[in-house]
mmCIF file of C-alpha atoms in Angstrom:
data_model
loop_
_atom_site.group_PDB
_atom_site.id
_atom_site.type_symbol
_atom_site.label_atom_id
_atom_site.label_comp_id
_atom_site.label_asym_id
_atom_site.label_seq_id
_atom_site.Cartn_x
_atom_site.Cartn_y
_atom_site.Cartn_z
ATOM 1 C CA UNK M 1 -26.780 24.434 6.575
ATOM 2 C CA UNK M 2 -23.313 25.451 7.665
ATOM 3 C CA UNK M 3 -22.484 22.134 9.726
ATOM 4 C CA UNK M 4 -24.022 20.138 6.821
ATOM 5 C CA UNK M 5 -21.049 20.277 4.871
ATOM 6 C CA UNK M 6 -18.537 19.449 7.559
ATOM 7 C CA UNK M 7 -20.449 16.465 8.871
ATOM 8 C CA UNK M 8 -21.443 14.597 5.517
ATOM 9 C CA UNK M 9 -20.887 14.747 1.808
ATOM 10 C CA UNK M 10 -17.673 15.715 -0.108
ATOM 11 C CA UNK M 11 -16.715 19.020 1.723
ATOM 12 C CA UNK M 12 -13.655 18.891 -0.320
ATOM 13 C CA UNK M 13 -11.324 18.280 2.856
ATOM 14 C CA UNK M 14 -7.965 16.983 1.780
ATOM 15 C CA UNK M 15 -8.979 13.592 3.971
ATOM 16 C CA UNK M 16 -11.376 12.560 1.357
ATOM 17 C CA UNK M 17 -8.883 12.077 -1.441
ATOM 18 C CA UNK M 18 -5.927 10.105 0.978
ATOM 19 C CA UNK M 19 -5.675 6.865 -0.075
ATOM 20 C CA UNK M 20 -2.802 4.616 2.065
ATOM 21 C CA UNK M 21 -1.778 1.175 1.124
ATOM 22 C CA UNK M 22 -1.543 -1.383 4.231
ATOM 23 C CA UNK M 23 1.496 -4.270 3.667
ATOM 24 C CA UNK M 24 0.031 -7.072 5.690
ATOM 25 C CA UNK M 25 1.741 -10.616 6.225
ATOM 26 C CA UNK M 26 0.429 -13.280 8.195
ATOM 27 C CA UNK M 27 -3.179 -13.623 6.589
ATOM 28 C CA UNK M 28 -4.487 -17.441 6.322
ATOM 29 C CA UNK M 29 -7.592 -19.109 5.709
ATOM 30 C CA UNK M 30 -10.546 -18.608 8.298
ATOM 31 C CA UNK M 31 -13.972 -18.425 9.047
ATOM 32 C CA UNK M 32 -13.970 -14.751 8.221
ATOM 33 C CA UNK M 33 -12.468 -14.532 4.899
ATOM 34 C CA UNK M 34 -14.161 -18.258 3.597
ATOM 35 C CA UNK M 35 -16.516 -16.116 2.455
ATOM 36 C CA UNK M 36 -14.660 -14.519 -0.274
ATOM 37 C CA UNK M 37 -14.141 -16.839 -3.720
ATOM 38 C CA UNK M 38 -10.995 -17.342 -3.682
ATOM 39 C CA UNK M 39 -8.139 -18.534 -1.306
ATOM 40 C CA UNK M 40 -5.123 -17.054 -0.804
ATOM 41 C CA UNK M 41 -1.235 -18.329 0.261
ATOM 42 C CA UNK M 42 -0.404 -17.416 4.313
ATOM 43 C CA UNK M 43 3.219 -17.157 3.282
ATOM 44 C CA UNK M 44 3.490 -13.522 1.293
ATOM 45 C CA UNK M 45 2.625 -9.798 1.791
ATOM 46 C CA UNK M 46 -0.589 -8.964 0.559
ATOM 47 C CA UNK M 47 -1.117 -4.853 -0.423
ATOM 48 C CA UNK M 48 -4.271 -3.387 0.467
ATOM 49 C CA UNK M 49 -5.421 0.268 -0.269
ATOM 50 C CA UNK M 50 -7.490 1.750 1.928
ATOM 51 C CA UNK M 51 -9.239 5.393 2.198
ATOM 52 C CA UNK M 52 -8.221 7.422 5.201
ATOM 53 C CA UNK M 53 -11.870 7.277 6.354
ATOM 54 C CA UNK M 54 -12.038 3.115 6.720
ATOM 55 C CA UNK M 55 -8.380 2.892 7.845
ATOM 56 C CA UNK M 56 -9.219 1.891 11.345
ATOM 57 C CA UNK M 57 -12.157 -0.279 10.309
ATOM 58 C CA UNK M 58 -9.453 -1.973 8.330
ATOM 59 C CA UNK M 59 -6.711 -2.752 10.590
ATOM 60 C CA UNK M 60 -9.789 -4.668 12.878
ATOM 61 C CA UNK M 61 -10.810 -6.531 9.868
ATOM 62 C CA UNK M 62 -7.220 -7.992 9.084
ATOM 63 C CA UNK M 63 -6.144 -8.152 12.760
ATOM 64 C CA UNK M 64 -9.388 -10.627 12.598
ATOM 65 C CA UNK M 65 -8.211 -12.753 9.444
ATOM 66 C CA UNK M 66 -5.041 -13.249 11.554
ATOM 67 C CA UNK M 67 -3.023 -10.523 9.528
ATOM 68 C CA UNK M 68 -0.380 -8.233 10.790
ATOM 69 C CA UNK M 69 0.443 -5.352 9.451
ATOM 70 C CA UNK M 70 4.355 -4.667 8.799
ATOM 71 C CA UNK M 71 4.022 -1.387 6.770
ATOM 72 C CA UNK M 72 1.708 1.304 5.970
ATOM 73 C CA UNK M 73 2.529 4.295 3.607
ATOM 74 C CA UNK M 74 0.790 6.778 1.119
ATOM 75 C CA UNK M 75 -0.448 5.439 -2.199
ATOM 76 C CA UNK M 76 1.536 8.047 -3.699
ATOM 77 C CA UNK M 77 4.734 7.039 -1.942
ATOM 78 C CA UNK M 78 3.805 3.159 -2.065
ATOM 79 C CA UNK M 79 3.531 4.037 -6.492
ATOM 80 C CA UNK M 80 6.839 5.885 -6.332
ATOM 81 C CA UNK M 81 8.563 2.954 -4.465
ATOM 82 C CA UNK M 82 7.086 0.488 -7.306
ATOM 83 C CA UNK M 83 8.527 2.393 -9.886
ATOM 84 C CA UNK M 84 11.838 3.233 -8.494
ATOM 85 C CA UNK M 85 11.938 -0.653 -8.265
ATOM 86 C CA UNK M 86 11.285 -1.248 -11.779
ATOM 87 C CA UNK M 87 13.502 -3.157 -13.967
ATOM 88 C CA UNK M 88 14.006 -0.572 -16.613
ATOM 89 C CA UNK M 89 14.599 1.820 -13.618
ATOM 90 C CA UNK M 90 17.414 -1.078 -11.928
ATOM 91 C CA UNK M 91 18.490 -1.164 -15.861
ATOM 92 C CA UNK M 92 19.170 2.587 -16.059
ATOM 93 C CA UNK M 93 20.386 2.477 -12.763
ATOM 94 C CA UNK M 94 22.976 -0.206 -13.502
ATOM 95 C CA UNK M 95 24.099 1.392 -16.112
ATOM 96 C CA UNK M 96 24.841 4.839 -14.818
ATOM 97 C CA UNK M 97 26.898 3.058 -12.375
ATOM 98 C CA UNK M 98 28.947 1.364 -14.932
ATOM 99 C CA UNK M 99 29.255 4.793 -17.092
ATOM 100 C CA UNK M 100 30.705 5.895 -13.830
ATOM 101 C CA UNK M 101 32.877 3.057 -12.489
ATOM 102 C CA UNK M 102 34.395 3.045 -15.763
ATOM 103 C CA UNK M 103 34.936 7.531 -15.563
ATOM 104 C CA UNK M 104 36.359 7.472 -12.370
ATOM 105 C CA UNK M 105 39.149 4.678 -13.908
ATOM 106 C CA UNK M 106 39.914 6.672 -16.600
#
């Protein structure tokens, strides 16, 4: 059916494939998350990834745990900020900087 494919499955809309990754602070131990095996620390940012689909969902469930969410980009942005913070990258980076310090005395 023609509304079929708009209102379930994979209908290859570019939503399906967005992926964003939630920076959330704040989260501590509660009734909600005891659940889960593990604990975690209250005093660092936690990533997330979440589909575009379950985003909303999402910012309930962490507004719940007592989270707050200080930043929320693209995965593909959040992976190019990782690498451009690399340490080969800061290396590379460094050193450029010195190659040039050093031209522009010369």
């Amino acid at each position: 059916m023609l509304g079929s494919s708009v209102l379930g499955g994979n209908s290859g809309s570019p939503t399906n494939n967005r992926v964003f990754v939630y920076e959330v602070t704040g989260l501590k131990q509660n009734e909600t998350n005891d659940k889960n095996n593990y604990q975690f620390r209250s005093s660092s940012s936690v990533f997330v990834s979440v589909p575009y689909s379950r985003m909303n969902e999402e910012m309930q469930r962490i507004g719940k745990m007592g989270g707050t969410i200080v930043n929320i980009q693209s995965l593909e942005a959040f992976k190019q900020q990782e690498q451009n913070n690399s340490p080969e990258n800061n290396k590379a980076a460094n050193h450029k900087k010195q190659k040039a310090d050093r031209d522009d005395q010369n």
